[in-house]
Amino acid sequence: MKLKKKSFAKIKSILEIPPLLEIQRKSFDRFIEKDGSSSRAIRGLSAIFHEIFPIENADGTLRLDYVSYELKEPKVTPDEAKERDMTYAAPLYAKFRLTTVDGARIKEKAEQEVYLGDLPLMTDTASFVINGDERVVVSQIHRSPGIVFEEDEEQKISIYGKPMYVGRIIPYRGAWIEVEFDQNNILYIKLERRKRVLATIFLRALGYENNQETLNLFKDDEELRLGEADDDVLMGKFLSRSVVDTSTGEVLLDAAEILREGSNLDRLSIRKETLDNFKAHKIKSVFVHRNPAFILTLKKDPTKDKKTALNYIYKIMKSQDFIVPSHVEKYLDDLIFGDKPRRYDLTRVGRYKINKKLSAIFEELKKNSKDFKVPSEDRRTLTKEDIVAAIKYLMNLSNQISGVTDDIDHLGNRRVRPVGELLENQIRVGLIQMARYIKEHLNTKDKSQMTPRSLINTVPFTNNIRKFFATGQLSQFLEQTNPLAEITNKRRLSALGPGGLNRKRAGFEVRDVHHTHYGRICPIETPEGENIGLIVSLSAYSRVNDYGLLETPYRKIEKGRITDTIKYLTADAEDEFYVAQATEPTDKNGKLVNQQIITRRFDDYPEVSPDKIDYIDVSPLQVVSVSAGLIPFLEHDDANRALMGSNMQRQAVPLLTTEAPLVVTGIDEKVARDSGVMVIAKNAGEVVWVDAERIIIYTDEKESDEYILRKYKRTNQDTCINQIPLVSLGDRIRAGEVLADGMSTAEGQLALGKNLLVAFMPWDGYNFEDAIIVSEKLVREDTLTSIHIQEYTCEARETKGAPEEITRDIPGPSSEDLQQLDENGIIRLGAEVEKEDILVGKTAPKGEQQVGPEERLIKALFGQKSETTQDASLKVPPGVSGKVIGTRLFVRREKMSEKEYETQVDFLKQEHEARRTFVKEVMKEYRKKSKKTESKKIDKIEKELLIRIEAEYKKSRENLKKGDDLGVSVNKVVKVYVAVKRRLQVGDKLAGRHGNKGVISKIVPLEDMPRMPDGTAVDVILSPLSIPSRMNVGQLLEAMLGWAGYMSQTRMVTPVFCGATEADVRNEIIEVRNDLIKKGVPAKYLPDANLRITLYDGRTGDPFLEKVTIGYMYIIKLIHLVEDKMHARSTGPYSLVTRQPLGGKAHQGGQRLGEMEVWALEAYGAAHMLQEFLTIKSDDEEGREKMFKAIMEGRPPIKPGVPESFKVLVSEMRALGVNVDLLSYKKDATKGDKPSKATEKAEAK
């Protein structure tokens, strides 16, 4: 039943939340450039090809050019790929041109299309299907390329008492360059983070050979008046300009000449005699270098020109004395400065960051030198101007003239690498390896036989793609527990992965919430373990711009009035502005009311007047992620509990029947719609067909749209996908309307749990320490029951002796065990199965037996299998019982017998005929109900449906003819799907949306549960002690507003940070209470305004002493089900090394008796029990066997022997060269302890 809605929102949102999967879809679409090859821009996949090609041979006579690429149609649909364990991918073809050049003229051209491999495609829901598994590529957040200036961590202060800084130019790909001072104020350039060269040598290598010109670039001098300045201040300073006696014209000190010579720079230093000379000539003032670093560096510089500087750098970098002149010339160009960004690449964002950071310096240097050129925005490698500007910025910073240090955790210095970019990097590696192979073959192969196809080896290309998707750190198994888990997984940002951080070395700063996260990264949603702060979620309104920087939207404020102009700002752009909160009160014209308003600027919160404010938040929701935004009354919860709440919603199991919450935040519908679990109408029209499996709409464009519903499909986490139609025959549908609900949705809204009546009270101590008591009614009515689908696979392989066979004829099992199997040995649909039941009958040959031709003939004639084959059937594992809901058989065509083929064809024919008949019957009925004028429309729909059925039948026949694509040596594969119904039981984990979680400790009969005065029994009892210390009071407000919603049949909408206040909740309860009293409900049956009421004990009928708070809370069942965790072992497998029992349920393992458990038994003095635990029950193999025999024969138990772990220790010590022998002492009653003979011998040695 659809409830009416009541909103408590205080602010009307003017901007809708952008599509939640946009970050993934947009990035992948840009990468493959969907708009066709002819108009394709050079970016993404196309850009990589242009970067690597053309490739030439050594003498330049052969050249291989890239022309274009094309992605063909994929061979299978995503659903087929999942079913058949295939990859949903499109074949990638690239066109290459091989050109033969003879001197200046082109001799011949050969163009050819080459198949490079299959490129996995993204599905409509932004995931990839790889080998049948649905996976997602998580976006990476990493350090942005560009330039940063930081305090030097190794050397904080120089000998001059100045703070020391370091400037780093960080490329996207290539060598890092660092500009730094040493303790003696000498300037160095560090290349590739290891080798240091003097900055002046590096500048000389770049072409700045003249000392005077170089110094002019860094004009950094100040005028000091001789009379005013103290002599001590002047001493040791370096003169920056020549000193001339203006009265006579005599040059007292020629700075330009000294610099030109460069041999004795100490003459520029002011000494006592120099000063006396100046005073004698009545010099009034001199110009000195503010920072002598450059002069000090020049003093140490052994080079004089560009050539010697290049040789010097080459020797240091290569760590060798001999040099190759041709290599020296292009060494720096290849390393950093080349025009092609093949080895060194800043990317567009790196260049943007450098130009932005150094813009003021560029302008200053332009004034100092006419030849200075500011690097273009399109340039992706470094220029010499960048190095000069970086040095200048560092000097200004060191002199405290200008410039600021950078915060590396600022989101202006961190960027997002989405799926397209990550895939681009991986493909680049593959293409570079491929280019190496091509270059070799261009130089060695016979030219007359060459074609583009013969030159290209696609193995590195396909291997890199396969490696990226199958084993890459950022390619993850899609979390599909429910729609929210899926959407969160796709909106996640990870700082881990290739080129990222290491969780063991990541410090507190990088994990912490930063002020720039506001509106970009959620401060709440992050994992609780060692990944805390390294894996984060995008905020609801956040988006990634073309540079990979995170942006968030703001509304512009002009003269204190909010406008409807929306601007997306990056973190560094926002730093300059005053930004107010969305909840700031305004009048009806949008003018800010308060005289002083708290705003944000950098990491400060100043109070300013409205006319100073530049922007205001778009919505209070923009701070948090989608998952945190689903928590009502989030503002009343402690952040730690909100984190748990948002994480636990992702673990909610889809229930058998769904129910939307009574208290929502208003974004539930958006999440459900964008997750892709529901069926949404593409076009407007009329429903002309609806059943459990498909919906057909006759659109307004006179076409028919068919929607196939997914029924009882398994997710990655074994939960169940089931779509249920919401429309009826003849309904008019609008485009974008919800046609069918999916898992965990109800009427188009997210529905993760159930609204249950809760009471906060103790009950015989059963809800001690977060335990939860539930009513038996929840189990009886399947309120929190869920369906889980298990997939079991059985393969028949080709073995050395004979092939394995899937058959009903199995040696061993009785006829009763086989009665559920069909003639092929596969379990029938609908069969109820439990542990050890046979799902697929399979025989395998026994060991290594030589079978002669006579034996093979007898076996073929009489079917005597028991002698040579053994039972290898697929059985139901322990702890599983359910119903078989599906089976799939995949057979290699050459292994399919003619009889099997004919049977399959007959089955397809029967199915085809049944569908045709069904369509005709339904349309016949539809004709009777509709008007005569609509008969043409019905005929058209019927014709289209029959054409589709025919096409599907032909495709199925074609697939059957081709057979299935199976792995090497696999003849048949059978998949069996078993649906398991999981009812609520003691040990299951339940939770609310506020981080309030607990385990069911008791399921109480309905008649024993506490009751309200009108006889209504409570569903769930929670401990009242779980609220005060946890500070998640939001759950109380939710329960209170939930009661008002339940009693008035209204859905309460309370958005985060601007929803219902405590007063609103109280008023709503009073209003609902008064309405019920008016309708004749006695007041004694209703709770008071605080929702407290006297409850009655169901066991005795007596009222409880105190009033109890009750309410309707949204309770979810988490995937941590006790049935999956319950496990016991009597005997089982043992470890090969230690001979101890294995651990874990998957290995039929035992319970670990650790160090602390040993202490506990020691403390109790349970010596014999402890000895038994550590020997016979663990790894004393001889003792185990002896004990077993003793028990079987009824003898007293034997004493334990030496455990295997002690023997392992002895062996390890011997491996270290320490001989360890176990010595024993014999007891003698008369002479006391006496060493054995072995001991005496050992002692004698």
PDB file of C-alpha atoms in Angstrom, residues 889-1075:
ATOM      1  CA  LEU A 889      24.334 -28.074 -18.705  1.00  0.00           C
ATOM      2  CA  PHE A 890      27.224 -26.891 -20.910  1.00  0.00           C
ATOM      3  CA  VAL A 891      28.697 -29.405 -23.368  1.00  0.00           C
ATOM      4  CA  ARG A 892      31.574 -29.209 -25.823  1.00  0.00           C
ATOM      5  CA  ARG A 893      29.943 -29.862 -29.227  1.00  0.00           C
ATOM      6  CA  GLU A 894      32.302 -32.679 -30.239  1.00  0.00           C
ATOM      7  CA  LYS A 895      31.532 -34.467 -26.941  1.00  0.00           C
ATOM      8  CA  MET A 896      27.758 -34.267 -27.414  1.00  0.00           C
ATOM      9  CA  SER A 897      26.274 -37.492 -28.742  1.00  0.00           C
ATOM     10  CA  GLU A 898      23.775 -37.371 -31.597  1.00  0.00           C
ATOM     11  CA  LYS A 899      21.044 -38.627 -29.264  1.00  0.00           C
ATOM     12  CA  GLU A 900      21.796 -35.845 -26.719  1.00  0.00           C
ATOM     13  CA  TYR A 901      21.770 -33.297 -29.535  1.00  0.00           C
ATOM     14  CA  GLU A 902      18.403 -34.514 -30.828  1.00  0.00           C
ATOM     15  CA  THR A 903      16.940 -34.448 -27.305  1.00  0.00           C
ATOM     16  CA  GLN A 904      18.086 -30.851 -26.823  1.00  0.00           C
ATOM     17  CA  VAL A 905      16.649 -29.825 -30.222  1.00  0.00           C
ATOM     18  CA  ASP A 906      13.301 -31.454 -29.359  1.00  0.00           C
ATOM     19  CA  PHE A 907      13.233 -29.635 -26.042  1.00  0.00           C
ATOM     20  CA  LEU A 908      13.905 -26.286 -27.775  1.00  0.00           C
ATOM     21  CA  LYS A 909      11.143 -26.999 -30.327  1.00  0.00           C
ATOM     22  CA  GLN A 910       8.606 -27.828 -27.605  1.00  0.00           C
ATOM     23  CA  GLU A 911       9.539 -24.685 -25.648  1.00  0.00           C
ATOM     24  CA  HIS A 912       9.288 -22.596 -28.828  1.00  0.00           C
ATOM     25  CA  GLU A 913       5.836 -23.960 -29.697  1.00  0.00           C
ATOM     26  CA  ALA A 914       4.610 -23.488 -26.117  1.00  0.00           C
ATOM     27  CA  ARG A 915       5.671 -19.810 -26.180  1.00  0.00           C
ATOM     28  CA  ARG A 916       4.004 -19.191 -29.564  1.00  0.00           C
ATOM     29  CA  THR A 917       0.762 -20.781 -28.363  1.00  0.00           C
ATOM     30  CA  PHE A 918       0.872 -18.791 -25.134  1.00  0.00           C
ATOM     31  CA  VAL A 919       1.318 -15.493 -27.014  1.00  0.00           C
ATOM     32  CA  LYS A 920      -1.593 -16.286 -29.337  1.00  0.00           C
ATOM     33  CA  GLU A 921      -3.851 -17.246 -26.413  1.00  0.00           C
ATOM     34  CA  VAL A 922      -3.025 -14.090 -24.441  1.00  0.00           C
ATOM     35  CA  MET A 923      -3.593 -11.857 -27.473  1.00  0.00           C
ATOM     36  CA  LYS A 924      -6.907 -13.604 -28.137  1.00  0.00           C
ATOM     37  CA  GLU A 925      -8.017 -12.767 -24.582  1.00  0.00           C
ATOM     38  CA  TYR A 926      -6.724  -9.202 -24.951  1.00  0.00           C
ATOM     39  CA  ARG A 927      -8.749  -8.748 -28.177  1.00  0.00           C
ATOM     40  CA  LYS A 928     -11.936  -9.753 -26.370  1.00  0.00           C
ATOM     41  CA  LYS A 929     -11.357  -7.133 -23.626  1.00  0.00           C
ATOM     42  CA  SER A 930     -10.269  -4.249 -25.881  1.00  0.00           C
ATOM     43  CA  LYS A 931     -12.178  -2.102 -28.375  1.00  0.00           C
ATOM     44  CA  LYS A 932     -12.521  -3.158 -32.015  1.00  0.00           C
ATOM     45  CA  THR A 933     -10.601  -0.068 -33.117  1.00  0.00           C
ATOM     46  CA  GLU A 934      -7.496  -1.426 -31.343  1.00  0.00           C
ATOM     47  CA  SER A 935      -7.341  -4.687 -33.319  1.00  0.00           C
ATOM     48  CA  LYS A 936      -4.625  -3.333 -35.677  1.00  0.00           C
ATOM     49  CA  LYS A 937      -2.483  -2.365 -32.709  1.00  0.00           C
ATOM     50  CA  ILE A 938      -2.915  -5.838 -31.161  1.00  0.00           C
ATOM     51  CA  ASP A 939      -2.059  -7.540 -34.484  1.00  0.00           C
ATOM     52  CA  LYS A 940       1.136  -5.487 -34.704  1.00  0.00           C
ATOM     53  CA  ILE A 941       2.152  -6.370 -31.131  1.00  0.00           C
ATOM     54  CA  GLU A 942       1.424 -10.067 -31.736  1.00  0.00           C
ATOM     55  CA  LYS A 943       3.467 -10.049 -34.939  1.00  0.00           C
ATOM     56  CA  GLU A 944       6.442  -8.349 -33.196  1.00  0.00           C
ATOM     57  CA  LEU A 945       6.299 -10.806 -30.301  1.00  0.00           C
ATOM     58  CA  LEU A 946       6.239 -13.824 -32.608  1.00  0.00           C
ATOM     59  CA  ILE A 947       9.187 -12.396 -34.602  1.00  0.00           C
ATOM     60  CA  ARG A 948      11.156 -12.007 -31.329  1.00  0.00           C
ATOM     61  CA  ILE A 949      10.307 -15.561 -30.220  1.00  0.00           C
ATOM     62  CA  GLU A 950      11.430 -16.845 -33.608  1.00  0.00           C
ATOM     63  CA  ALA A 951      14.713 -14.901 -33.378  1.00  0.00           C
ATOM     64  CA  GLU A 952      15.380 -16.244 -29.862  1.00  0.00           C
ATOM     65  CA  TYR A 953      14.658 -19.804 -31.040  1.00  0.00           C
ATOM     66  CA  LYS A 954      17.059 -19.439 -33.989  1.00  0.00           C
ATOM     67  CA  LYS A 955      19.771 -18.055 -31.675  1.00  0.00           C
ATOM     68  CA  SER A 956      19.300 -20.968 -29.263  1.00  0.00           C
ATOM     69  CA  ARG A 957      19.547 -23.480 -32.159  1.00  0.00           C
ATOM     70  CA  GLU A 958      22.690 -21.740 -33.388  1.00  0.00           C
ATOM     71  CA  ASN A 959      24.276 -21.834 -29.910  1.00  0.00           C
ATOM     72  CA  LEU A 960      23.386 -25.523 -29.581  1.00  0.00           C
ATOM     73  CA  LYS A 961      24.968 -26.269 -32.949  1.00  0.00           C
ATOM     74  CA  LYS A 962      28.183 -24.440 -32.002  1.00  0.00           C
ATOM     75  CA  GLY A 963      28.336 -26.027 -28.550  1.00  0.00           C
ATOM     76  CA  ASP A 964      29.751 -24.330 -25.478  1.00  0.00           C
ATOM     77  CA  ASP A 965      33.153 -22.725 -25.128  1.00  0.00           C
ATOM     78  CA  LEU A 966      34.666 -24.663 -22.223  1.00  0.00           C
ATOM     79  CA  GLY A 967      38.127 -24.734 -20.667  1.00  0.00           C
ATOM     80  CA  VAL A 968      40.922 -27.012 -21.840  1.00  0.00           C
ATOM     81  CA  SER A 969      40.216 -30.726 -21.097  1.00  0.00           C
ATOM     82  CA  VAL A 970      36.680 -29.920 -19.819  1.00  0.00           C
ATOM     83  CA  ASN A 971      33.976 -31.905 -21.658  1.00  0.00           C
ATOM     84  CA  LYS A 972      30.879 -30.955 -19.665  1.00  0.00           C
ATOM     85  CA  VAL A 973      29.965 -28.455 -16.984  1.00  0.00           C
ATOM     86  CA  VAL A 974      26.820 -28.670 -14.865  1.00  0.00           C
ATOM     87  CA  LYS A 975      25.680 -25.797 -12.672  1.00  0.00           C
ATOM     88  CA  VAL A 976      23.058 -26.375  -9.999  1.00  0.00           C
ATOM     89  CA  TYR A 977      21.357 -23.513  -8.162  1.00  0.00           C
ATOM     90  CA  VAL A 978      19.897 -24.229  -4.738  1.00  0.00           C
ATOM     91  CA  ALA A 979      17.649 -21.671  -3.009  1.00  0.00           C
ATOM     92  CA  VAL A 980      17.989 -21.706   0.764  1.00  0.00           C
ATOM     93  CA  LYS A 981      15.335 -20.076   2.921  1.00  0.00           C
ATOM     94  CA  ARG A 982      16.911 -18.496   5.983  1.00  0.00           C
ATOM     95  CA  ARG A 983      14.475 -17.816   8.789  1.00  0.00           C
ATOM     96  CA  LEU A 984      15.441 -15.682  11.760  1.00  0.00           C
ATOM     97  CA  GLN A 985      17.265 -17.643  14.467  1.00  0.00           C
ATOM     98  CA  VAL A 986      19.250 -17.135  17.667  1.00  0.00           C
ATOM     99  CA  GLY A 987      22.708 -15.818  16.729  1.00  0.00           C
ATOM    100  CA  ASP A 988      21.640 -13.774  13.689  1.00  0.00           C
ATOM    101  CA  LYS A 989      22.813 -10.153  13.666  1.00  0.00           C
ATOM    102  CA  LEU A 990      20.255  -7.323  13.489  1.00  0.00           C
ATOM    103  CA  ALA A 991      20.885  -3.596  13.311  1.00  0.00           C
ATOM    104  CA  GLY A 992      19.196  -0.221  13.034  1.00  0.00           C
ATOM    105  CA  ARG A 993      20.393   2.658  10.852  1.00  0.00           C
ATOM    106  CA  HIS A 994      22.269   4.436  13.645  1.00  0.00           C
ATOM    107  CA  GLY A 995      25.079   1.974  14.346  1.00  0.00           C
ATOM    108  CA  ASN A 996      22.890   0.153  16.890  1.00  0.00           C
ATOM    109  CA  LYS A 997      23.670  -3.520  16.296  1.00  0.00           C
ATOM    110  CA  GLY A 998      23.176  -6.704  18.245  1.00  0.00           C
ATOM    111  CA  VAL A 999      22.771 -10.461  18.100  1.00  0.00           C
ATOM    112  CA  ILE A1000      19.486 -12.276  18.756  1.00  0.00           C
ATOM    113  CA  SER A1001      19.773 -13.954  22.173  1.00  0.00           C
ATOM    114  CA  LYS A1002      16.245 -15.306  22.510  1.00  0.00           C
ATOM    115  CA  ILE A1003      13.175 -15.813  20.344  1.00  0.00           C
ATOM    116  CA  VAL A1004      10.257 -15.467  22.763  1.00  0.00           C
ATOM    117  CA  PRO A1005       6.777 -16.964  22.118  1.00  0.00           C
ATOM    118  CA  LEU A1006       4.292 -14.265  21.085  1.00  0.00           C
ATOM    119  CA  GLU A1007       2.166 -14.765  24.210  1.00  0.00           C
ATOM    120  CA  ASP A1008       5.171 -14.149  26.522  1.00  0.00           C
ATOM    121  CA  MET A1009       6.265 -10.846  24.935  1.00  0.00           C
ATOM    122  CA  PRO A1010       5.484  -7.575  26.773  1.00  0.00           C
ATOM    123  CA  ARG A1011       2.180  -6.077  25.640  1.00  0.00           C
ATOM    124  CA  MET A1012       0.690  -2.629  25.321  1.00  0.00           C
ATOM    125  CA  PRO A1013      -2.584  -1.895  27.166  1.00  0.00           C
ATOM    126  CA  ASP A1014      -4.586  -2.639  23.969  1.00  0.00           C
ATOM    127  CA  GLY A1015      -2.996  -6.117  23.739  1.00  0.00           C
ATOM    128  CA  THR A1016      -0.479  -5.365  20.936  1.00  0.00           C
ATOM    129  CA  ALA A1017       2.674  -7.404  21.569  1.00  0.00           C
ATOM    130  CA  VAL A1018       6.085  -5.799  21.085  1.00  0.00           C
ATOM    131  CA  ASP A1019       8.198  -7.207  18.185  1.00  0.00           C
ATOM    132  CA  VAL A1020      11.699  -6.414  19.459  1.00  0.00           C
ATOM    133  CA  ILE A1021      13.129  -5.611  22.903  1.00  0.00           C
ATOM    134  CA  LEU A1022      16.320  -3.506  22.970  1.00  0.00           C
ATOM    135  CA  SER A1023      18.489  -2.640  25.957  1.00  0.00           C
ATOM    136  CA  PRO A1024      18.035   0.967  27.153  1.00  0.00           C
ATOM    137  CA  LEU A1025      21.703   0.987  28.266  1.00  0.00           C
ATOM    138  CA  SER A1026      22.824   0.813  24.627  1.00  0.00           C
ATOM    139  CA  ILE A1027      21.939   4.465  23.960  1.00  0.00           C
ATOM    140  CA  PRO A1028      23.537   6.895  26.497  1.00  0.00           C
ATOM    141  CA  SER A1029      27.194   5.864  26.130  1.00  0.00           C
ATOM    142  CA  ARG A1030      26.925   5.365  22.343  1.00  0.00           C
ATOM    143  CA  MET A1031      25.370   8.823  21.864  1.00  0.00           C
ATOM    144  CA  ASN A1032      23.230   7.721  18.917  1.00  0.00           C
ATOM    145  CA  VAL A1033      20.024   9.380  20.042  1.00  0.00           C
ATOM    146  CA  GLY A1034      18.809   9.478  16.423  1.00  0.00           C
ATOM    147  CA  GLN A1035      17.338   5.999  16.941  1.00  0.00           C
ATOM    148  CA  LEU A1036      14.963   7.312  19.637  1.00  0.00           C
ATOM    149  CA  LEU A1037      13.742  10.147  17.437  1.00  0.00           C
ATOM    150  CA  GLU A1038      13.326   7.697  14.538  1.00  0.00           C
ATOM    151  CA  ALA A1039      11.284   5.313  16.726  1.00  0.00           C
ATOM    152  CA  MET A1040       9.085   8.180  17.941  1.00  0.00           C
ATOM    153  CA  LEU A1041       8.431   9.638  14.487  1.00  0.00           C
ATOM    154  CA  GLY A1042       8.017   6.082  13.175  1.00  0.00           C
ATOM    155  CA  TRP A1043       5.167   5.482  15.645  1.00  0.00           C
ATOM    156  CA  ALA A1044       3.435   8.660  14.452  1.00  0.00           C
ATOM    157  CA  GLY A1045       3.918   7.524  10.839  1.00  0.00           C
ATOM    158  CA  TYR A1046       2.575   4.014  11.528  1.00  0.00           C
ATOM    159  CA  MET A1047      -0.503   5.224  13.387  1.00  0.00           C
ATOM    160  CA  SER A1048      -1.348   7.858  10.737  1.00  0.00           C
ATOM    161  CA  GLN A1049      -0.217   5.683   7.766  1.00  0.00           C
ATOM    162  CA  THR A1050       2.153   8.443   6.622  1.00  0.00           C
ATOM    163  CA  ARG A1051       5.746   8.242   5.387  1.00  0.00           C
ATOM    164  CA  MET A1052       7.792  10.847   7.271  1.00  0.00           C
ATOM    165  CA  VAL A1053      10.506  12.562   5.199  1.00  0.00           C
ATOM    166  CA  THR A1054      13.233  14.165   7.305  1.00  0.00           C
ATOM    167  CA  PRO A1055      16.373  15.078   5.279  1.00  0.00           C
ATOM    168  CA  VAL A1056      19.758  15.108   7.047  1.00  0.00           C
ATOM    169  CA  PHE A1057      20.733  18.356   8.835  1.00  0.00           C
ATOM    170  CA  CYS A1058      17.504  20.156   7.864  1.00  0.00           C
ATOM    171  CA  GLY A1059      14.736  17.741   8.843  1.00  0.00           C
ATOM    172  CA  ALA A1060      12.438  17.356  11.843  1.00  0.00           C
ATOM    173  CA  THR A1061      13.574  18.832  15.164  1.00  0.00           C
ATOM    174  CA  GLU A1062      12.771  17.338  18.595  1.00  0.00           C
ATOM    175  CA  ALA A1063       9.862  19.813  18.850  1.00  0.00           C
ATOM    176  CA  ASP A1064       8.536  18.726  15.434  1.00  0.00           C
ATOM    177  CA  VAL A1065       8.627  15.058  16.505  1.00  0.00           C
ATOM    178  CA  ARG A1066       6.845  15.792  19.765  1.00  0.00           C
ATOM    179  CA  ASN A1067       4.188  17.929  18.056  1.00  0.00           C
ATOM    180  CA  GLU A1068       3.607  15.189  15.460  1.00  0.00           C
ATOM    181  CA  ILE A1069       3.070  12.600  18.231  1.00  0.00           C
ATOM    182  CA  ILE A1070       0.615  14.893  20.053  1.00  0.00           C
ATOM    183  CA  GLU A1071      -1.265  15.552  16.781  1.00  0.00           C
ATOM    184  CA  VAL A1072      -1.536  11.841  15.911  1.00  0.00           C
ATOM    185  CA  ARG A1073      -2.526  11.012  19.512  1.00  0.00           C
ATOM    186  CA  ASN A1074      -5.317  13.611  19.469  1.00  0.00           C
ATOM    187  CA  ASP A1075      -6.586  12.302  16.097  1.00  0.00           C
TER     188      ASP A1075
END
